[in-house]
């Protein structure tokens, strides 16, 4: 969890809290924009910036005017879930990743035979009935989250990427279902009753595959931050009345006296209480030459003691250390939006309703065309527009690139505070 309390002197001592929270239930950039609007409308919230690639939101708010519980309730009313964000990958996240992988494999195992039947064995008498049976698990199991999400947003008079997926795959399946049970109706109008079960199955499987790739990208970024966090010390030697006692680094308190020997990392930010030594501070300063430390000199946690022995007095521990601040800064930089991302978000916000209007216009246009196959062409045109217009890449490309690049840069010792500096580096 990342916390940063900000004192705004311009506003008579108002205390603001800046935190990074996790958001569940987002499926596209339009979801991210909606959550930003929900949070920004809450009294006491100064700013809210959603990072769709990382499924997180940075909120700056006055904790005397609004509570975290109230923010959770407002987000939940919009169909999403807001919760505390932790650095470590929890068992819940691991299970979520495994569940997504299982869903993908499940959908793939049924989609392949449906695709084969449609492309190469469609002339068989029972092929469309086999495709119907094989596509049902894909639609009802793997596609269930898309339909639930679309319905949930529809109740809020809102749309998102799942709306396009649900409309496209649902239309393809229902049209195929009608032609399977009542093929004579289409033949009566001189139209071959084609079925499109493979389209519905392939679309759902490909979107699940895309979500899997997104999760792998997020996992790589989490690993980068874990490597940063691993630079810290796990154990420390506490001096109590001259006796040495090994404790967890998380149990260190300000004013504790800590013993650090040659070759060990300094467990907390503080000052030298006793001893003379040389410390490698290159991870902080970039300077390769060791720094000499004497009583009264400041030392930084996670730096390496090269020679001698020191007794240090801890001053800053836990989330107040320099290392924790670096990790927090990297996380906040990943959550910031570049100028081009604001443009992408603005487009994504209106993208889905515009696509639906274009799809309906295509459908209506073909119905009014007078073509002998107008019903078939109207349906195919409508479904094609709905499916190919998925705005995932529009809202995901920039934040994912920023998130991964800042994480990799941090691994190499390069700290990026402002995402727009990446564009100025060209």
CSV table of C-alpha atoms in Angstrom, one decimal:
chain,number,residue,atom,x,y,z
A,1,UNK,CA,0.0,0.0,0.0
A,2,UNK,CA,1.3,3.4,-0.9
A,3,UNK,CA,0.5,6.4,1.3
A,4,UNK,CA,1.5,10.0,1.0
A,5,UNK,CA,0.0,12.7,3.3
A,6,UNK,CA,0.1,16.1,1.8
A,7,UNK,CA,-0.2,19.3,3.7
A,8,UNK,CA,-1.7,22.1,1.6
A,9,UNK,CA,-0.6,25.3,3.2
A,10,UNK,CA,-2.6,27.3,0.7
A,11,UNK,CA,-5.8,25.9,2.1
A,12,UNK,CA,-5.5,26.6,5.8
A,13,UNK,CA,-3.9,23.4,6.9
A,14,UNK,CA,-6.3,21.0,5.1
A,15,UNK,CA,-4.9,17.5,5.4
A,16,UNK,CA,-5.1,15.5,2.2
A,17,UNK,CA,-4.3,11.8,1.7
A,18,UNK,CA,-2.9,10.4,-1.5
A,19,UNK,CA,-3.2,6.7,-2.0
A,20,UNK,CA,-3.0,4.0,-4.6
A,21,UNK,CA,-6.0,1.6,-4.6
A,22,UNK,CA,-6.8,-1.4,-6.7
A,23,UNK,CA,-9.9,-1.5,-8.9
A,24,UNK,CA,-11.7,-4.6,-9.9
A,25,UNK,CA,-14.2,-5.0,-12.7
A,26,UNK,CA,-12.7,-2.9,-15.4
A,27,UNK,CA,-12.7,-4.3,-18.9
A,28,UNK,CA,-11.7,-1.3,-21.1
A,29,UNK,CA,-10.6,2.3,-21.1
A,30,UNK,CA,-14.2,3.5,-21.0
A,31,UNK,CA,-14.5,1.8,-17.6
A,32,UNK,CA,-11.4,3.7,-16.4
A,33,UNK,CA,-12.9,7.0,-17.5
A,34,UNK,CA,-16.2,6.2,-15.8
A,35,UNK,CA,-14.5,5.4,-12.5
A,36,UNK,CA,-12.6,8.7,-12.7
A,37,UNK,CA,-15.8,10.6,-13.2
A,38,UNK,CA,-17.5,8.8,-10.3
A,39,UNK,CA,-14.6,9.5,-7.9
A,40,UNK,CA,-14.1,13.1,-9.1
A,41,UNK,CA,-17.7,13.9,-8.4
A,42,UNK,CA,-17.4,13.0,-4.7
A,43,UNK,CA,-17.1,16.0,-2.4
A,44,UNK,CA,-13.6,16.0,-0.8
A,45,UNK,CA,-11.8,14.2,-3.7
A,46,UNK,CA,-9.2,16.5,-5.2
A,47,UNK,CA,-8.1,14.2,-8.1
A,48,UNK,CA,-8.5,10.6,-9.3
A,49,UNK,CA,-6.4,9.1,-12.0
A,50,UNK,CA,-7.1,5.5,-13.1
A,51,UNK,CA,-4.4,3.3,-14.6
A,52,UNK,CA,-6.3,0.7,-16.7
A,53,UNK,CA,-3.2,-1.3,-17.5
A,54,UNK,CA,-2.4,-1.8,-13.8
A,55,UNK,CA,-6.1,-1.8,-12.6
A,56,UNK,CA,-5.3,0.8,-10.0
A,57,UNK,CA,-6.3,4.4,-9.2
A,58,UNK,CA,-4.4,7.2,-7.5
A,59,UNK,CA,-6.8,9.2,-5.3
A,60,UNK,CA,-6.0,12.4,-3.5
A,61,UNK,CA,-8.7,13.4,-1.0
A,62,UNK,CA,-9.5,15.1,2.3
A,63,UNK,CA,-10.0,12.3,4.8
A,64,UNK,CA,-12.0,14.7,7.1
A,65,UNK,CA,-14.6,15.3,4.3
A,66,UNK,CA,-14.8,11.8,2.8
A,67,UNK,CA,-13.9,8.3,4.1
A,68,UNK,CA,-12.4,5.4,2.2
A,69,UNK,CA,-15.6,3.4,2.9
A,70,UNK,CA,-17.7,6.1,1.2
A,71,UNK,CA,-15.4,6.0,-1.8
A,72,UNK,CA,-15.9,2.2,-1.9
A,73,UNK,CA,-19.7,2.6,-1.8
A,74,UNK,CA,-19.7,5.1,-4.7
A,75,UNK,CA,-17.5,2.9,-6.8
A,76,UNK,CA,-19.5,-0.2,-6.0
A,77,UNK,CA,-22.7,1.7,-7.1
A,78,UNK,CA,-21.1,2.0,-10.5
A,79,UNK,CA,-20.5,-1.8,-10.7
A,80,UNK,CA,-16.8,-1.9,-9.7
A,81,UNK,CA,-14.8,-2.7,-6.5
A,82,UNK,CA,-12.3,-0.5,-4.8
A,83,UNK,CA,-9.9,-2.0,-2.3
A,84,UNK,CA,-6.5,-1.5,-0.6
A,85,UNK,CA,-3.5,-2.2,-2.9
A,86,UNK,CA,-0.7,-4.3,-1.5
A,87,UNK,CA,2.8,-4.6,-3.0
A,88,UNK,CA,3.0,-8.4,-2.6
A,89,UNK,CA,1.1,-10.7,-4.9
A,90,UNK,CA,-1.6,-12.2,-2.8
A,91,UNK,CA,-3.0,-15.7,-3.1
A,92,UNK,CA,-6.2,-14.1,-4.5
A,93,UNK,CA,-4.2,-12.6,-7.4
A,94,UNK,CA,-2.5,-15.9,-8.1
A,95,UNK,CA,-5.9,-17.7,-8.1
A,96,UNK,CA,-7.3,-15.0,-10.4
A,97,UNK,CA,-4.4,-15.6,-12.9
A,98,UNK,CA,-4.9,-19.3,-12.8
A,99,UNK,CA,-8.6,-18.9,-13.3
A,100,UNK,CA,-8.0,-16.8,-16.3
A,101,UNK,CA,-5.7,-19.4,-17.7
A,102,UNK,CA,-8.2,-22.1,-17.1
A,103,UNK,CA,-11.0,-20.1,-18.8
A,104,UNK,CA,-8.7,-19.6,-21.8
A,105,UNK,CA,-7.8,-23.3,-22.1
A,106,UNK,CA,-11.5,-24.3,-21.6
A,107,UNK,CA,-12.7,-21.9,-24.4
A,108,UNK,CA,-9.8,-23.0,-26.7
A,109,UNK,CA,-10.6,-26.7,-26.3
A,110,UNK,CA,-14.2,-26.1,-27.6
A,111,UNK,CA,-13.4,-23.4,-30.1
A,112,UNK,CA,-10.9,-25.5,-32.1
A,113,UNK,CA,-13.4,-28.3,-33.0
A,114,UNK,CA,-16.1,-25.7,-33.8
A,115,UNK,CA,-13.7,-23.9,-36.1
A,116,UNK,CA,-12.7,-27.2,-37.8
A,117,UNK,CA,-16.4,-28.2,-38.3
A,118,UNK,CA,-17.2,-24.7,-39.7
A,119,UNK,CA,-14.3,-24.4,-42.1
A,120,UNK,CA,-13.8,-28.0,-43.4
A,121,UNK,CA,-16.8,-30.2,-42.4
A,122,UNK,CA,-19.8,-27.8,-42.7
A,123,UNK,CA,-21.3,-30.0,-45.5
A,124,UNK,CA,-21.9,-32.8,-43.0
A,125,UNK,CA,-25.6,-33.3,-42.1
A,126,UNK,CA,-25.1,-33.0,-38.3
A,127,UNK,CA,-22.3,-30.4,-38.4
A,128,UNK,CA,-24.4,-27.5,-37.3
A,129,UNK,CA,-25.9,-29.4,-34.4
A,130,UNK,CA,-22.5,-30.4,-33.3
A,131,UNK,CA,-21.3,-26.8,-33.5
A,132,UNK,CA,-24.3,-25.8,-31.4
A,133,UNK,CA,-23.5,-28.2,-28.7
A,134,UNK,CA,-19.8,-27.4,-28.7
A,135,UNK,CA,-20.4,-23.6,-28.7
A,136,UNK,CA,-22.8,-23.6,-25.8
A,137,UNK,CA,-20.0,-24.1,-23.1
A,138,UNK,CA,-18.0,-21.3,-24.7
A,139,UNK,CA,-20.9,-18.8,-24.6
A,140,UNK,CA,-22.4,-19.9,-21.3
A,141,UNK,CA,-19.2,-20.5,-19.3
A,142,UNK,CA,-16.3,-18.5,-20.9
A,143,UNK,CA,-18.5,-15.8,-22.2
A,144,UNK,CA,-20.6,-15.4,-19.1
A,145,UNK,CA,-18.5,-12.5,-17.6
A,146,UNK,CA,-18.9,-10.5,-20.7
A,147,UNK,CA,-22.7,-10.8,-20.7
A,148,UNK,CA,-22.9,-10.1,-16.9
A,149,UNK,CA,-20.7,-7.0,-17.3
A,150,UNK,CA,-22.7,-5.7,-20.3
A,151,UNK,CA,-26.0,-6.2,-18.4
A,152,UNK,CA,-24.6,-4.4,-15.3
A,153,UNK,CA,-23.5,-1.4,-17.4
A,154,UNK,CA,-26.8,-1.4,-19.2
A,155,UNK,CA,-28.7,-1.0,-15.9
A,156,UNK,CA,-26.5,2.1,-15.3
A,157,UNK,CA,-27.4,3.4,-18.8
A,158,UNK,CA,-23.7,2.9,-19.7
A,159,UNK,CA,-21.7,1.0,-22.2
A,160,UNK,CA,-18.2,-0.6,-22.4
A,161,UNK,CA,-16.2,-3.0,-24.4
A,162,UNK,CA,-18.1,-5.9,-23.0
A,163,UNK,CA,-21.3,-4.4,-24.5
A,164,UNK,CA,-19.8,-4.8,-28.0
A,165,UNK,CA,-18.6,-8.3,-27.2
A,166,UNK,CA,-22.0,-9.3,-25.8
A,167,UNK,CA,-24.0,-7.8,-28.7
A,168,UNK,CA,-21.7,-9.2,-31.4
A,169,UNK,CA,-21.3,-12.8,-30.0
A,170,UNK,CA,-24.9,-12.9,-28.8
A,171,UNK,CA,-26.3,-11.8,-32.2
A,172,UNK,CA,-24.1,-14.3,-34.0
A,173,UNK,CA,-25.2,-17.1,-31.7
A,174,UNK,CA,-28.9,-16.3,-31.8
A,175,UNK,CA,-28.9,-15.9,-35.6
A,176,UNK,CA,-27.2,-19.3,-36.0
A,177,UNK,CA,-29.6,-20.8,-33.5
A,178,UNK,CA,-32.5,-19.6,-35.5
A,179,UNK,CA,-31.1,-21.0,-38.7
A,180,UNK,CA,-30.3,-24.3,-37.1
A,181,UNK,CA,-33.9,-24.9,-35.8
A,182,UNK,CA,-35.7,-23.1,-38.7
A,183,UNK,CA,-33.6,-23.4,-41.8
A,184,UNK,CA,-36.7,-23.4,-44.1
A,185,UNK,CA,-37.4,-19.8,-43.2
A,186,UNK,CA,-34.2,-18.5,-44.9
A,187,UNK,CA,-34.6,-20.9,-47.8
A,188,UNK,CA,-38.1,-19.6,-48.4
A,189,UNK,CA,-36.5,-16.2,-49.2
A,190,UNK,CA,-33.9,-17.9,-51.4
A,191,UNK,CA,-31.1,-17.5,-48.8
A,192,UNK,CA,-28.8,-20.3,-47.6
A,193,UNK,CA,-29.2,-20.6,-43.8
A,194,UNK,CA,-25.6,-20.1,-42.8
A,195,UNK,CA,-24.5,-20.4,-39.1
A,196,UNK,CA,-21.8,-18.4,-37.4
A,197,UNK,CA,-21.1,-20.4,-34.2
A,198,UNK,CA,-17.4,-20.3,-34.9
A,199,UNK,CA,-17.4,-16.5,-35.0
A,200,UNK,CA,-18.9,-16.2,-31.5
A,201,UNK,CA,-16.5,-18.8,-30.1
A,202,UNK,CA,-13.4,-17.4,-31.8
A,203,UNK,CA,-14.2,-13.9,-30.7
A,204,UNK,CA,-14.6,-14.9,-27.0
A,205,UNK,CA,-11.5,-17.0,-27.1
A,206,UNK,CA,-9.4,-14.3,-28.7
A,207,UNK,CA,-10.5,-11.7,-26.2
A,208,UNK,CA,-9.7,-14.0,-23.3
A,209,UNK,CA,-6.3,-14.5,-24.9
A,210,UNK,CA,-5.8,-10.7,-25.0
A,211,UNK,CA,-6.8,-10.5,-21.3
A,212,UNK,CA,-4.3,-13.2,-20.6
A,213,UNK,CA,-1.5,-11.2,-22.3
A,214,UNK,CA,-2.5,-8.1,-20.4
A,215,UNK,CA,-2.2,-10.0,-17.1
A,216,UNK,CA,1.2,-11.3,-18.1
A,217,UNK,CA,2.4,-7.7,-18.8
A,218,UNK,CA,1.1,-6.6,-15.4
A,219,UNK,CA,2.8,-9.6,-13.8
A,220,UNK,CA,6.1,-8.6,-15.3
A,221,UNK,CA,5.7,-5.1,-13.9
A,222,UNK,CA,4.9,-6.5,-10.4
A,223,UNK,CA,8.1,-8.5,-10.7
A,224,UNK,CA,10.1,-5.4,-11.4
A,225,UNK,CA,8.7,-3.7,-8.2
A,226,UNK,CA,9.3,-6.9,-6.2
A,227,UNK,CA,13.0,-6.7,-7.3
A,228,UNK,CA,13.1,-3.1,-6.0
A,229,UNK,CA,11.5,-4.2,-2.7
A,230,UNK,CA,13.9,-7.1,-2.4
A,231,UNK,CA,16.8,-4.6,-2.1
A,232,UNK,CA,15.6,-4.0,1.5
A,233,UNK,CA,16.7,-6.0,4.5
A,234,UNK,CA,14.7,-8.9,6.0
A,235,UNK,CA,16.4,-9.2,9.3
A,236,UNK,CA,18.3,-6.8,11.6
A,237,UNK,CA,20.4,-7.0,14.8
A,238,UNK,CA,18.8,-5.0,17.6
A,239,UNK,CA,21.0,-3.9,20.5
A,240,UNK,CA,19.1,-4.0,23.9
A,241,UNK,CA,21.2,-3.2,27.0
A,242,UNK,CA,24.3,-4.3,25.1
A,243,UNK,CA,22.8,-7.6,24.0
A,244,UNK,CA,22.3,-8.6,20.4
A,245,UNK,CA,18.8,-9.7,19.3
A,246,UNK,CA,17.8,-10.7,15.8
A,247,UNK,CA,14.4,-9.2,14.7
A,248,UNK,CA,12.4,-8.8,11.5
A,249,UNK,CA,13.1,-5.6,9.6
A,250,UNK,CA,9.4,-4.8,9.9
A,251,UNK,CA,9.7,-4.7,13.7
A,252,UNK,CA,12.3,-1.9,13.7
A,253,UNK,CA,11.1,1.2,15.5
A,254,UNK,CA,12.5,4.8,15.4
A,255,UNK,CA,15.3,5.3,17.9
A,256,UNK,CA,16.3,1.6,17.9
A,257,UNK,CA,20.0,0.9,18.0
A,258,UNK,CA,21.0,-1.5,15.2
A,259,UNK,CA,24.3,-3.4,14.7
A,260,UNK,CA,25.5,-3.6,11.1
A,261,UNK,CA,28.6,-5.7,10.2
A,262,UNK,CA,30.8,-5.7,7.2
A,263,UNK,CA,29.1,-7.1,4.1
A,264,UNK,CA,25.6,-6.5,5.5
A,265,UNK,CA,23.0,-4.0,4.3
A,266,UNK,CA,21.8,-1.2,6.5
A,267,UNK,CA,18.3,-2.1,7.7
A,268,UNK,CA,16.8,1.4,8.1
A,269,UNK,CA,17.4,5.1,7.4
A,270,UNK,CA,19.2,6.8,10.4
A,271,UNK,CA,22.4,8.2,11.7
A,272,UNK,CA,25.7,6.6,12.8
A,273,UNK,CA,25.6,6.2,16.6
A,274,UNK,CA,29.0,4.5,16.9
A,275,UNK,CA,31.8,3.3,14.6
A,276,UNK,CA,33.6,4.2,11.4
A,277,UNK,CA,33.1,2.5,8.1
A,278,UNK,CA,32.7,2.8,4.3
A,279,UNK,CA,29.3,2.4,2.7
A,280,UNK,CA,28.3,1.7,-0.9
A,281,UNK,CA,25.5,4.2,-1.6
A,282,UNK,CA,25.6,3.7,-5.4
A,283,UNK,CA,22.0,2.5,-5.5
A,284,UNK,CA,20.9,5.9,-4.2
A,285,UNK,CA,23.5,8.4,-5.4
A,286,UNK,CA,24.9,6.6,-8.5
A,287,UNK,CA,28.3,7.3,-7.1
A,288,UNK,CA,30.5,4.2,-7.3
A,289,UNK,CA,33.1,5.4,-4.8
A,290,UNK,CA,32.3,4.3,-1.2
A,291,UNK,CA,31.2,7.0,1.2
A,292,UNK,CA,33.0,7.2,4.6
A,293,UNK,CA,30.6,7.2,7.6
A,294,UNK,CA,31.4,8.6,11.1
A,295,UNK,CA,29.3,9.2,14.2
A,296,UNK,CA,26.5,11.7,13.3
A,297,UNK,CA,26.5,11.0,9.6
A,298,UNK,CA,23.3,10.0,7.9
A,299,UNK,CA,22.9,6.5,6.4
A,300,UNK,CA,20.3,5.1,4.1
A,301,UNK,CA,18.5,1.8,4.4
A,302,UNK,CA,19.4,-1.0,1.9
A,303,UNK,CA,22.9,0.5,1.2
A,304,UNK,CA,25.8,-1.9,1.7
A,305,UNK,CA,28.4,-1.7,4.4
A,306,UNK,CA,31.8,-2.5,2.7
A,307,UNK,CA,34.2,-2.3,5.7
A,308,UNK,CA,34.1,-1.9,9.4
A,309,UNK,CA,31.2,-2.2,11.9
A,310,UNK,CA,28.5,0.4,12.6
A,311,UNK,CA,25.9,0.9,15.3
A,312,UNK,CA,23.2,3.1,13.8
A,313,UNK,CA,20.2,4.8,15.3
A,314,UNK,CA,17.0,4.2,13.3
A,315,UNK,CA,15.1,7.4,12.3
A,316,UNK,CA,12.9,6.4,9.5
A,317,UNK,CA,11.4,2.9,9.1
A,318,UNK,CA,8.8,1.1,6.9
A,319,UNK,CA,7.1,3.3,4.4
A,320,UNK,CA,9.1,6.4,5.5
A,321,UNK,CA,12.4,5.1,4.2
A,322,UNK,CA,14.1,6.3,1.1
A,323,UNK,CA,13.7,2.9,-0.6
A,324,UNK,CA,10.0,2.8,0.2
A,325,UNK,CA,9.7,6.4,-1.2
A,326,UNK,CA,11.5,5.2,-4.5
A,327,UNK,CA,9.0,2.3,-4.9
A,328,UNK,CA,6.1,4.7,-4.1
A,329,UNK,CA,7.4,7.2,-6.7
A,330,UNK,CA,7.7,4.5,-9.3
A,331,UNK,CA,4.2,3.3,-8.7
A,332,UNK,CA,2.8,6.9,-8.9
A,333,UNK,CA,4.8,7.5,-12.1
A,334,UNK,CA,3.3,4.4,-13.6
A,335,UNK,CA,-0.2,5.7,-12.7
A,336,UNK,CA,0.3,9.1,-14.3
A,337,UNK,CA,-1.1,9.7,-17.7
A,338,UNK,CA,0.8,11.1,-20.6
A,339,UNK,CA,-0.7,13.8,-22.7
A,340,UNK,CA,-1.5,11.4,-25.5
A,341,UNK,CA,-3.3,9.1,-23.1
A,342,UNK,CA,-5.7,11.9,-22.2
A,343,UNK,CA,-6.6,12.0,-25.9
A,344,UNK,CA,-7.0,8.2,-26.1
A,345,UNK,CA,-9.2,8.2,-23.0
A,346,UNK,CA,-11.4,11.0,-24.5
A,347,UNK,CA,-11.9,9.0,-27.7
A,348,UNK,CA,-12.5,5.7,-25.8
A,349,UNK,CA,-15.2,7.3,-23.7
A,350,UNK,CA,-17.5,7.9,-26.7
A,351,UNK,CA,-16.1,5.0,-28.8
A,352,UNK,CA,-18.6,2.3,-27.7
A,353,UNK,CA,-21.8,4.3,-28.2
A,354,UNK,CA,-20.6,5.6,-31.6
A,355,UNK,CA,-19.8,2.0,-32.7
A,356,UNK,CA,-23.2,0.8,-31.7
A,357,UNK,CA,-24.8,3.7,-33.7
A,358,UNK,CA,-22.7,2.8,-36.8
A,359,UNK,CA,-23.6,-0.9,-36.4
A,360,UNK,CA,-27.3,-0.1,-36.3
A,361,UNK,CA,-26.9,2.3,-39.3
A,362,UNK,CA,-25.1,-0.5,-41.3
A,363,UNK,CA,-27.9,-2.9,-40.4
A,364,UNK,CA,-30.7,-0.4,-41.4
A,365,UNK,CA,-28.9,0.6,-44.6
A,366,UNK,CA,-28.8,-3.0,-45.9
A,367,UNK,CA,-32.4,-3.6,-44.9
A,368,UNK,CA,-33.4,-0.6,-47.0
A,369,UNK,CA,-31.1,-1.5,-49.9
A,370,UNK,CA,-33.5,-3.8,-51.8
A,371,UNK,CA,-30.8,-6.4,-52.2
A,372,UNK,CA,-32.2,-10.0,-52.4
A,373,UNK,CA,-29.9,-11.1,-49.6
A,374,UNK,CA,-30.4,-7.9,-47.6
A,375,UNK,CA,-31.3,-9.7,-44.3
A,376,UNK,CA,-28.1,-11.8,-44.4
A,377,UNK,CA,-25.9,-8.9,-45.4
A,378,UNK,CA,-27.5,-6.6,-42.8
A,379,UNK,CA,-26.8,-9.0,-40.0
A,380,UNK,CA,-23.2,-9.7,-41.1
A,381,UNK,CA,-22.4,-6.0,-41.5
A,382,UNK,CA,-23.8,-5.2,-38.0
A,383,UNK,CA,-21.9,-8.0,-36.3
A,384,UNK,CA,-18.7,-7.2,-38.1
A,385,UNK,CA,-18.8,-3.6,-37.0
A,386,UNK,CA,-19.5,-4.6,-33.4
A,387,UNK,CA,-16.7,-7.2,-33.2
A,388,UNK,CA,-13.8,-5.5,-35.0
A,389,UNK,CA,-14.3,-2.2,-33.1
A,390,UNK,CA,-13.1,-3.5,-29.8
A,391,UNK,CA,-11.4,-0.5,-28.1
A,392,UNK,CA,-9.0,-2.5,-26.0
A,393,UNK,CA,-5.8,-1.4,-27.7
A,394,UNK,CA,-6.9,2.2,-27.8
A,395,UNK,CA,-7.0,2.4,-24.0
A,396,UNK,CA,-4.4,-0.2,-23.1
A,397,UNK,CA,-1.4,0.4,-25.4
A,398,UNK,CA,-0.1,3.6,-23.9
A,399,UNK,CA,-0.5,2.8,-20.1
A,400,UNK,CA,0.9,-0.7,-20.6
A,401,UNK,CA,4.0,0.7,-22.4
A,402,UNK,CA,4.5,3.4,-19.7
A,403,UNK,CA,4.0,0.9,-16.9
A,404,UNK,CA,6.5,-1.6,-18.3
A,405,UNK,CA,9.1,0.9,-19.3
A,406,UNK,CA,9.1,2.7,-15.9
A,407,UNK,CA,9.4,-0.6,-14.1
A,408,UNK,CA,12.3,-1.8,-16.3
A,409,UNK,CA,14.0,1.6,-15.9
A,410,UNK,CA,13.7,1.3,-12.1
A,411,UNK,CA,15.4,-2.1,-12.3
A,412,UNK,CA,18.4,-0.5,-14.0
A,413,UNK,CA,18.6,2.3,-11.4
A,414,UNK,CA,16.8,4.9,-13.5
A,415,UNK,CA,13.9,6.6,-11.7
A,416,UNK,CA,11.3,8.4,-13.8
A,417,UNK,CA,9.1,10.8,-11.9
A,418,UNK,CA,7.1,12.2,-14.9
A,419,UNK,CA,5.8,10.0,-17.6
A,420,UNK,CA,6.0,12.8,-20.2
A,421,UNK,CA,9.8,12.8,-19.8
A,422,UNK,CA,9.7,9.5,-21.7
A,423,UNK,CA,8.3,11.4,-24.8
A,424,UNK,CA,10.9,14.2,-24.4
A,425,UNK,CA,13.7,11.6,-24.5
A,426,UNK,CA,13.1,10.8,-28.2
